[in-house]
Tab-separated table of C-alpha atoms and ligand atoms in Angstrom:
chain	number	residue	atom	x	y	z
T	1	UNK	CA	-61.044	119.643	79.171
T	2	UNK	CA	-59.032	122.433	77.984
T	3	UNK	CA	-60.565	126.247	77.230
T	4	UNK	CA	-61.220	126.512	73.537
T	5	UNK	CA	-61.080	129.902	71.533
T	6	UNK	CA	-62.520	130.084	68.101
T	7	UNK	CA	-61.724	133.654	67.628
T	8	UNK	CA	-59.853	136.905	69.046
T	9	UNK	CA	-59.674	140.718	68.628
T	10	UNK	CA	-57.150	141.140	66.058
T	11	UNK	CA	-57.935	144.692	65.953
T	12	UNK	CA	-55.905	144.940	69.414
T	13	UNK	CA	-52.422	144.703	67.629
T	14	UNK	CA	-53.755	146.367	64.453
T	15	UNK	CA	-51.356	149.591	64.856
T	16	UNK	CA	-48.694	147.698	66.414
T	17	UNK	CA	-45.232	146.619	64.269
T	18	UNK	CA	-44.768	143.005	64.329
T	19	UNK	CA	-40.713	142.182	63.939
T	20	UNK	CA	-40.625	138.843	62.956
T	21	UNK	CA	-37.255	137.443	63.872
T	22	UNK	CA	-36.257	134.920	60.887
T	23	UNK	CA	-37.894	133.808	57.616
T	24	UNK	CA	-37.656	130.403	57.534
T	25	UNK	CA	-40.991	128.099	57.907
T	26	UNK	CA	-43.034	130.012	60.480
T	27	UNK	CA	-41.536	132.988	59.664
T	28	UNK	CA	-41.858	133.630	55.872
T	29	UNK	CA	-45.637	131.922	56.478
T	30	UNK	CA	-46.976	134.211	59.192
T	31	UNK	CA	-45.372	137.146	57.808
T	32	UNK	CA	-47.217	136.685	54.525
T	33	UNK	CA	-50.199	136.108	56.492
T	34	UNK	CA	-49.944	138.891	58.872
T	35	UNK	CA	-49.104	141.572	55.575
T	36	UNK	CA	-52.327	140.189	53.747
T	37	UNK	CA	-54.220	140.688	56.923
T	38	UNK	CA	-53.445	144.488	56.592
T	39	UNK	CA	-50.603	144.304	59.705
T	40	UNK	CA	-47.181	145.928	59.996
T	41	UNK	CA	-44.853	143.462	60.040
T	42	UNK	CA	-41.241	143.949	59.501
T	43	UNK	CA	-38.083	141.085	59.432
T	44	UNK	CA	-35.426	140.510	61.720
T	45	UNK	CA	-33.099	138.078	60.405
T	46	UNK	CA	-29.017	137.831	60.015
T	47	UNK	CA	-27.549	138.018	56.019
T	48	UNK	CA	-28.250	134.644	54.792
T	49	UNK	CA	-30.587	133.381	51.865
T	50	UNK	CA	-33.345	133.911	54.201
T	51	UNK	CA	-32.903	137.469	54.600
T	52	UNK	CA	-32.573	137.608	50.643
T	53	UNK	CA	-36.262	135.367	50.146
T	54	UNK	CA	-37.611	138.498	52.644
T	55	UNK	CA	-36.516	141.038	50.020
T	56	UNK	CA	-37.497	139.249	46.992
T	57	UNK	CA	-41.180	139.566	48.802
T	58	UNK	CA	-41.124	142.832	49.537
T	59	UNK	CA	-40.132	142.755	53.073
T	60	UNK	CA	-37.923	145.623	54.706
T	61	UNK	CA	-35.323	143.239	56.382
T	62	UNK	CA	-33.335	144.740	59.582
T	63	UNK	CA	-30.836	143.135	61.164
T	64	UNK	CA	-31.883	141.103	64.761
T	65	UNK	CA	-30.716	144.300	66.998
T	66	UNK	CA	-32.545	146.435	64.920
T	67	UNK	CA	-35.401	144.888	64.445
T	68	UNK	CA	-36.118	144.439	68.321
T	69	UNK	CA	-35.970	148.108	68.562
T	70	UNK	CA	-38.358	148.855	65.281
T	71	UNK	CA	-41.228	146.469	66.621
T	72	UNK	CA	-43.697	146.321	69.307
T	73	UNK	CA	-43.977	142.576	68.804
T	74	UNK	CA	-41.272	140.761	68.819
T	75	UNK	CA	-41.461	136.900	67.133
T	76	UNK	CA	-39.204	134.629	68.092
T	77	UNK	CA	-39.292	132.352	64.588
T	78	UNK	CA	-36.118	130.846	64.508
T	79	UNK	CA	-34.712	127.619	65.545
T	80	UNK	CA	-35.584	126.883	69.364
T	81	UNK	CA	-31.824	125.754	69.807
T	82	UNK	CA	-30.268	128.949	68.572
T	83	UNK	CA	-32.712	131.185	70.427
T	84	UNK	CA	-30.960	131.538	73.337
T	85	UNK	CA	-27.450	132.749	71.895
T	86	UNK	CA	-29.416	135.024	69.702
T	87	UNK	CA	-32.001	136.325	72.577
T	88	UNK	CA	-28.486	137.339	75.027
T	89	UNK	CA	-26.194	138.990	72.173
T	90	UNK	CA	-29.153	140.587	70.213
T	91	UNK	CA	-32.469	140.433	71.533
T	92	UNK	CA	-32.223	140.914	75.618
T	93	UNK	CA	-30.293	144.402	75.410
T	94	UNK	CA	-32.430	146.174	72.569
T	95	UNK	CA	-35.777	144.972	74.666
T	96	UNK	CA	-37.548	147.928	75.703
T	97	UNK	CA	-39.970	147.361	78.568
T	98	UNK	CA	-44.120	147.408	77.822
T	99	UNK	CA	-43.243	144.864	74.163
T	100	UNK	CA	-44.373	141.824	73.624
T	101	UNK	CA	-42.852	138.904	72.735
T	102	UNK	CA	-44.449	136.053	71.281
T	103	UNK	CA	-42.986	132.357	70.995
T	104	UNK	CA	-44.063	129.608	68.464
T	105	UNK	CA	-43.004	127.002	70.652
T	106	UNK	CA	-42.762	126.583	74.813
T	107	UNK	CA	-39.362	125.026	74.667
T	108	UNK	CA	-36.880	127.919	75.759
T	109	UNK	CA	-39.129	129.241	77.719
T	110	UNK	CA	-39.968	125.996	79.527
T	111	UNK	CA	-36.346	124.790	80.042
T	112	UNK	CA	-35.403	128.104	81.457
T	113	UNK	CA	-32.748	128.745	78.108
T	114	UNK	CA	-34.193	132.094	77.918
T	115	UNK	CA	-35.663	134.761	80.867
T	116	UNK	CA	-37.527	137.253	79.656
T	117	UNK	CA	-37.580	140.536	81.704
T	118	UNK	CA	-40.816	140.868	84.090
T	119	UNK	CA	-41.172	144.151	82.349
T	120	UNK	CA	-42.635	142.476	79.016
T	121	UNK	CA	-45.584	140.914	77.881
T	122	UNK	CA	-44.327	137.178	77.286
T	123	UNK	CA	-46.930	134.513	75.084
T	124	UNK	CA	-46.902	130.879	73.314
T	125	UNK	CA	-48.489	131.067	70.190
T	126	UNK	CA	-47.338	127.686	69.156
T	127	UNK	CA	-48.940	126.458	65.485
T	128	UNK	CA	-50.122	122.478	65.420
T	129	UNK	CA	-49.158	122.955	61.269
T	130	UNK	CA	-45.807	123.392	59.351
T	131	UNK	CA	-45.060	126.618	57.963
T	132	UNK	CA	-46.649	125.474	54.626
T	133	UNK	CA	-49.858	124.720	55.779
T	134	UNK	CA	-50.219	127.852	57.466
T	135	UNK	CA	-49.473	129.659	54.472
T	136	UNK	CA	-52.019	127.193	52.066
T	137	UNK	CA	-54.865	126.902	54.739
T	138	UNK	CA	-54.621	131.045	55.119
T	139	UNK	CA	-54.795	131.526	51.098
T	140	UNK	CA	-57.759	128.635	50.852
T	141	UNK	CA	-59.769	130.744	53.639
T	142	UNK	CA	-59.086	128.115	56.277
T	143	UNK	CA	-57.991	128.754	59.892
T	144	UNK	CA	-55.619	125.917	62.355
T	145	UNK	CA	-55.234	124.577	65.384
T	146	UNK	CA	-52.922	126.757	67.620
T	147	UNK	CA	-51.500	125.907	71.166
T	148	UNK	CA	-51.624	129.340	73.354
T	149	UNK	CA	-49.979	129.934	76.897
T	150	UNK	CA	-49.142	132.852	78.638
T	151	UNK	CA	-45.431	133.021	80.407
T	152	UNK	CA	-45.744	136.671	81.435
T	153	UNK	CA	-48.779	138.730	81.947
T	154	UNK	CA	-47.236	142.451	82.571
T	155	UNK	CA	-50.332	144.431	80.871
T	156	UNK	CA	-52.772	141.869	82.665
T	157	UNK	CA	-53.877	141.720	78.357
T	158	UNK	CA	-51.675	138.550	77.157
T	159	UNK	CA	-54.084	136.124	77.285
T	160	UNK	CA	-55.842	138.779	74.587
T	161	UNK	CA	-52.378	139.673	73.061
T	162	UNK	CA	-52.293	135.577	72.362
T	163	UNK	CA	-55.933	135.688	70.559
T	164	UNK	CA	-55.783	138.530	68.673
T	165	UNK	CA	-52.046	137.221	66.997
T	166	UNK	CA	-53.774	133.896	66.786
T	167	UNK	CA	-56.401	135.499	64.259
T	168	UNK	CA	-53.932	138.298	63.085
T	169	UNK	CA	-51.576	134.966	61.391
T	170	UNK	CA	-55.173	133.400	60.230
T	171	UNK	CA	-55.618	130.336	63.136
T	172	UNK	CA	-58.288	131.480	64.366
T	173	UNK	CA	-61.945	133.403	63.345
T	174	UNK	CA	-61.741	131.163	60.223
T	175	UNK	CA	-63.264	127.853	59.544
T	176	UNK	CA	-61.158	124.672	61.365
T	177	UNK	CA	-59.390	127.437	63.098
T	178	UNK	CA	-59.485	126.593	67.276
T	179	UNK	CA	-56.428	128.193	69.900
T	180	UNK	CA	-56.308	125.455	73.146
T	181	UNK	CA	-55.373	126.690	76.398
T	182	UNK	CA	-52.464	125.300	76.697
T	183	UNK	CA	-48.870	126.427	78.399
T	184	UNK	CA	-45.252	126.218	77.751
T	185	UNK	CA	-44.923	123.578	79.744
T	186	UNK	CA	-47.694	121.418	77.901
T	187	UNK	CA	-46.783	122.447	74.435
T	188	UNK	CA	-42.694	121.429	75.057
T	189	UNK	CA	-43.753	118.159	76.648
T	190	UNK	CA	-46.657	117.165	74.040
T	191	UNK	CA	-44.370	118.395	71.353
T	192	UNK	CA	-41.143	116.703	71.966
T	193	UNK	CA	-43.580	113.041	73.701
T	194	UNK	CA	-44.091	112.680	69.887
T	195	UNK	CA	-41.336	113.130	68.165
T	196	UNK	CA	-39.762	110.839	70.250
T	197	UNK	CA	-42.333	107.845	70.044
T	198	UNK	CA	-44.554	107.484	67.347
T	199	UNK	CA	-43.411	109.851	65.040
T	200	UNK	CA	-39.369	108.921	65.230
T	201	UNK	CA	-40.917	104.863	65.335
T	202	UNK	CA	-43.215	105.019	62.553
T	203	UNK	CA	-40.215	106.502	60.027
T	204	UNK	CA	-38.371	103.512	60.980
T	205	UNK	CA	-41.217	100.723	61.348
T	206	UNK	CA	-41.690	101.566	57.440
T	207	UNK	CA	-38.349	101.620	56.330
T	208	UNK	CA	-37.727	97.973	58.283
T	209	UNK	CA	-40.981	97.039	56.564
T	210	UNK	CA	-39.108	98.138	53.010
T	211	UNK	CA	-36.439	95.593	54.253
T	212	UNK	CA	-38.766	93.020	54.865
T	213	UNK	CA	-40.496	92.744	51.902
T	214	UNK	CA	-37.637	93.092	49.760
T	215	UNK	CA	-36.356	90.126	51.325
T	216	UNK	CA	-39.546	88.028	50.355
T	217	UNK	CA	-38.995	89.198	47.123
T	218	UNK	CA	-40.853	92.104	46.443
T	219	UNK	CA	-39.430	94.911	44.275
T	220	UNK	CA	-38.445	98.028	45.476
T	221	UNK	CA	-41.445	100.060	43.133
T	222	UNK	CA	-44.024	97.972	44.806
T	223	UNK	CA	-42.392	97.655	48.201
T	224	UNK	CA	-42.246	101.744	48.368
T	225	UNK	CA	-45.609	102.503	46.528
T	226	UNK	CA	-47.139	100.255	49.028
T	227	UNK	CA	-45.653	101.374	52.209
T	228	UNK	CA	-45.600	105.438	51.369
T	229	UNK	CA	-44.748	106.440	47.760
T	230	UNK	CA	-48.093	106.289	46.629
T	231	UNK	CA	-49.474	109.112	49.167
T	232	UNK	CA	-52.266	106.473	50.316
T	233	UNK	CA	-50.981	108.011	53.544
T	234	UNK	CA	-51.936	111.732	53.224
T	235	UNK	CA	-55.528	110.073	52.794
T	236	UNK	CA	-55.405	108.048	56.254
T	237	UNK	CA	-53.541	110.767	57.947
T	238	UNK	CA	-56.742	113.107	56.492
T	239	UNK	CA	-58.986	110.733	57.820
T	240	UNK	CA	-57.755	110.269	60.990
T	241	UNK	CA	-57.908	114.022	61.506
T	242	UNK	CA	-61.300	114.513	60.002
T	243	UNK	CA	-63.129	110.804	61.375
T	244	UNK	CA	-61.050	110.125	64.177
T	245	UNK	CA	-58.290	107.770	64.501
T	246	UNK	CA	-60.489	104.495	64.695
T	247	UNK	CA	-62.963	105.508	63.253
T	248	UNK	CA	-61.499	106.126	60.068
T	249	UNK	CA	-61.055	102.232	59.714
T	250	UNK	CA	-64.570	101.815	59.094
T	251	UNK	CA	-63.631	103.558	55.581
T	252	UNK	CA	-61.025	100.034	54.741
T	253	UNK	CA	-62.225	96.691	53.460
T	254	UNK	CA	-63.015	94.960	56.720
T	255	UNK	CA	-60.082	92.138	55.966
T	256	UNK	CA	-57.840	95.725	56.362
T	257	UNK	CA	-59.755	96.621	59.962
T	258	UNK	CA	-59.295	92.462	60.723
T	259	UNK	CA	-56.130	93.232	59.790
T	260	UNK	CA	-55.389	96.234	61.843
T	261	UNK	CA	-57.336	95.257	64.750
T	262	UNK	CA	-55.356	91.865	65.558
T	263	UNK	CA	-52.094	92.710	64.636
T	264	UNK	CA	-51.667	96.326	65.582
T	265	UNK	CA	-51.941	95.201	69.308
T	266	UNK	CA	-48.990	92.957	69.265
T	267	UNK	CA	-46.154	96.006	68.224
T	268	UNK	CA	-47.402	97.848	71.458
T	269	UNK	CA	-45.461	95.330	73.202
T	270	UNK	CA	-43.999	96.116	77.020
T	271	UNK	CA	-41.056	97.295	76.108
T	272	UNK	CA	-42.443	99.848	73.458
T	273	UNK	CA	-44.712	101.163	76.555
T	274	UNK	CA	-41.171	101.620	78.773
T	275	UNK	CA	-39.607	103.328	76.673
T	276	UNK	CA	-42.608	105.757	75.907
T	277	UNK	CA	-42.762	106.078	79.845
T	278	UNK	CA	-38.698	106.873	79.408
T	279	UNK	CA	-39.172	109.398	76.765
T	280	UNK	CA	-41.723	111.686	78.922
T	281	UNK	CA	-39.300	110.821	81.839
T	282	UNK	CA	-36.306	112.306	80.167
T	283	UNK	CA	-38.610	115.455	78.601
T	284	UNK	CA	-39.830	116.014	82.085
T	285	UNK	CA	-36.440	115.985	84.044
T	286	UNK	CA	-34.241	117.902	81.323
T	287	UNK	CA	-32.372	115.033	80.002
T	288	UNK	CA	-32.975	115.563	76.490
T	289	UNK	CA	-33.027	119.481	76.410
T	290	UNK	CA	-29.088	119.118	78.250
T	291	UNK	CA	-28.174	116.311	75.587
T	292	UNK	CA	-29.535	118.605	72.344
T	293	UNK	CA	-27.656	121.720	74.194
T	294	UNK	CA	-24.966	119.430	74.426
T	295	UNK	CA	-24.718	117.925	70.646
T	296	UNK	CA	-25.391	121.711	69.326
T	297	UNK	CA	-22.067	122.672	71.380
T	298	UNK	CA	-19.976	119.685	70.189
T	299	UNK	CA	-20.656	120.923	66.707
T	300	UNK	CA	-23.692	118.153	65.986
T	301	UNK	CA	-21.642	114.841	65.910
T	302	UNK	CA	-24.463	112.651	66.454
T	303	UNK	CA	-26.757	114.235	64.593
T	304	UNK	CA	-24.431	113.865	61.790
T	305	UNK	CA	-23.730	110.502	61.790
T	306	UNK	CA	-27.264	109.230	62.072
T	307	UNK	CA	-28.071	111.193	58.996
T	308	UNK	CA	-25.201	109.663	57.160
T	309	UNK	CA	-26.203	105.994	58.598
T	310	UNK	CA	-29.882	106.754	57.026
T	311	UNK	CA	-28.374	108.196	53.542
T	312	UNK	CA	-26.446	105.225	53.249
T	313	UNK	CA	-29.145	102.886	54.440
T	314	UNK	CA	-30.949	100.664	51.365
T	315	UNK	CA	-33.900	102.259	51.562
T	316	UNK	CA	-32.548	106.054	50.869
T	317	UNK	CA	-30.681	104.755	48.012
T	318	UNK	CA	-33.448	102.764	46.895
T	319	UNK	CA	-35.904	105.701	47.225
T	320	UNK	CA	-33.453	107.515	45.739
T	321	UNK	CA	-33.375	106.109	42.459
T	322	UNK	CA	-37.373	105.663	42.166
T	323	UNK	CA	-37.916	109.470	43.024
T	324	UNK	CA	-35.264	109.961	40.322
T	325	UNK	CA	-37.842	108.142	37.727
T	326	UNK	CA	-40.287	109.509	39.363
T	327	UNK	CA	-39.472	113.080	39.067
T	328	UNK	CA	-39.998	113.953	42.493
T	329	UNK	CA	-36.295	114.588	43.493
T	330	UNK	CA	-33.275	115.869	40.867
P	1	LIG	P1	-36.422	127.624	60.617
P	1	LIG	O1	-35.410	126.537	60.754
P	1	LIG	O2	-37.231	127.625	59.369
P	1	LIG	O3	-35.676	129.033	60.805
P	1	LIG	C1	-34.958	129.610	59.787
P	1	LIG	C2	-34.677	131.046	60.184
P	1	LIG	O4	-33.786	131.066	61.303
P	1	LIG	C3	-34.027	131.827	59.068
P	1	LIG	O5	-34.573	133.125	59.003
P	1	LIG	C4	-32.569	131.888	59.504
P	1	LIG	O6	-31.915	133.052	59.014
P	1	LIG	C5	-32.700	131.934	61.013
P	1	LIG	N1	-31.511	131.442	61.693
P	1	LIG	C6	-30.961	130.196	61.590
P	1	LIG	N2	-29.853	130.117	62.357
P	1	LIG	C7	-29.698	131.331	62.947
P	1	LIG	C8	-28.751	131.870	63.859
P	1	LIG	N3	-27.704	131.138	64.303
P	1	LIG	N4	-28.902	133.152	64.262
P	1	LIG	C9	-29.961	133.903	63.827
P	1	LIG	N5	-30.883	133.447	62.971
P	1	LIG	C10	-30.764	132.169	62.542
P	1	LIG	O7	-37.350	127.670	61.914
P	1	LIG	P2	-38.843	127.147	62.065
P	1	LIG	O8	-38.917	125.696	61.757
P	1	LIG	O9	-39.752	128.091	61.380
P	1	LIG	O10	-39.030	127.293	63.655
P	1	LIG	C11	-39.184	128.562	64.243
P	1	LIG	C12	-39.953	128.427	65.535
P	1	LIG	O11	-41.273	127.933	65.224
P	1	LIG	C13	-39.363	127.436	66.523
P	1	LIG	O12	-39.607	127.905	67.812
P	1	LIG	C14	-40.173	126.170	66.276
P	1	LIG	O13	-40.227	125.309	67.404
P	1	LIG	C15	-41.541	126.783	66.008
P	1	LIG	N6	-42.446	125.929	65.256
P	1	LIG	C16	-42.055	125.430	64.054
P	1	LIG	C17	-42.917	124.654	63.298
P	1	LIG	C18	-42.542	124.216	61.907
P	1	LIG	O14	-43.435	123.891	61.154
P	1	LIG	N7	-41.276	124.202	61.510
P	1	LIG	C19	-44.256	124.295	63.795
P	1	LIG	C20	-44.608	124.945	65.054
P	1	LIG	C21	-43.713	125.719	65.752
């Protein structure tokens, strides 16, 4: 079993300035966070509507170079594929030995995309919660699960360094709050061995469920409402967290758990477990970091033109018109 921390010494970073590089959904979240908690925290980001939201909140926004030489905590909170452009032009030179820098996810660090000087502190303080739920569970008193890892332990104090930011953001020292030894390594693998099995399948096995049901004549309200409109899924999902994830199916109608229990099985099929053996093989070895590197260099053509397959697909244009009605989209 992994260590597990509950809370941390936030006091240890107390007269330290954070520079939070970007303002997006880590960024904005943990820098509200960190200025209610009483810390310094200053932004880092280049002149785009982020850097504008930063102002609008009060925030004293530097530009990247700057802002590496301002703080004494560096945060890398911008996206991991544009980290390692940004960490050579802006970030590497302006490092001063003795800072620490903190990432929210293992993935550069992992892959070898960015080396950090020996000379600096380096930690994984990688949230388990978008950048809205950090933000709501801090203002409703509530802490969250955070994945910590040390990549670089020049003061022989990161393993601290990664506590006291844990409670310093509001993950930890609060109720539901927990930081899991963890590494780069772990986090990158765990992290990417979802979104490339269940979470990528289930988007799909719902929207070919739309299709099938709409076929046997079901209308497009119902078919939705049923399958995810209604937000009968935020309740599972809850559930599953809170009870565990069978044990939540004691809370359906037992023709449901029937239901589940004989044909969940059969989509687990051997194929489905190949390819999830494939997906942790191509994590593991690179593949997919090289490919993503690759399709960010090309100028994203794939990525492109499987988000213009989906917006043309039935079930966006279907949704489309019933979040219309319903409000939830202009
Ligand atoms: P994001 O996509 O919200 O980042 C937006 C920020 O990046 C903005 O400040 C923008 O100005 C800046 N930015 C975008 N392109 C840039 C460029 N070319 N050069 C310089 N700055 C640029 O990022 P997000 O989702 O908050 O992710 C940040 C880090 O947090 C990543 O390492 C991610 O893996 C990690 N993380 C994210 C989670 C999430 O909920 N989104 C959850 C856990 C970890």
């Amino acid at each position: 079993m992994a260590r597990l921390y509950f809370d941390g010494n936030a006091e240890l970073i107390r007269d330290r300035t954070i520079a939070m590089i970007g303002f997006g959904n880590q960024g904005s979240a943990q820098a509200l966070n960190l200025r209610d908690g009483g810390f310094k925290v200053v932004i880092g980001n280049i002149e785009d509507e982020y850097a504008g939201r930063a102002r609008d909140q009060g925030f004293t926004v530097y530009s990247i170079p700057e802002v590496v030489k301002h703080g004494d905590i560096i945060v890398m909170a911008i996206p991991d594929e544009v980290q390692p452009e940004v960490w050579v032009r802006d970030i590497a030179p302006n490092l001063l030995p003795g800072k620490i820098v903190i990432f929210l996810s293992g993935y550069n660090v992992y892959y070898g995309f960015i080396k950090p000087p020996k000379d600096v502190d380096v930690v994984m303080v990688a949230p388990r919660m978008i950048g809205e739920g950090v933000r709501d569970n801090f203002v409703n008193g509530k802490g969250f699960p955070v994945l910590i890892g040390v990549a670089n332990d020049h003061s022989g104090k990161a393993w601290d360094y990664t506590l006291a930011y844990s409670k310093a953001i509001g993950a930890i020292g609060r109720p539901g709050g927990v930081a899991v030894e963890s590494s780069c390594e772990e986090e990158t693998v765990t992290d990417l061995f979802s979104e490339h099995t269940w979470a990528g399948a289930f988007l799909f096995l719902l929207a070919e469920g739309y299709n099938v049901l709409i076929e046997n004549g079901v209308s497009p309200e119902a078919a939705m409402l049923e399958l995810w409109a209604s937000g009968e899924l935020i309740a599972i999902t809850k559930a599953i967290a809170e009870k565990g994830l069978f044990a939540q199916l004691k809370g359906h109608s037992t023709t449901s758990q029937y239901g589940h229990l004989t044909w969940g099985p059969r989509y687990v099929t051997d194929d489905v477990k190949r390819l999830m053996r494939d997906a942790i093989r191509q994590i593991k070895d690179g593949t997919f970091a090289r490919e993503w590197a690759l399709e960010k260099m090309l100028g994203y053509p794939v990525f492109n033109r499987l988000w213009d397959e989906v917006m043309k697909s039935r079930v966006w244009q279907d949704e489309d018109k019933l979040y219309r009605v319903l409000e939830r989209r202009k």
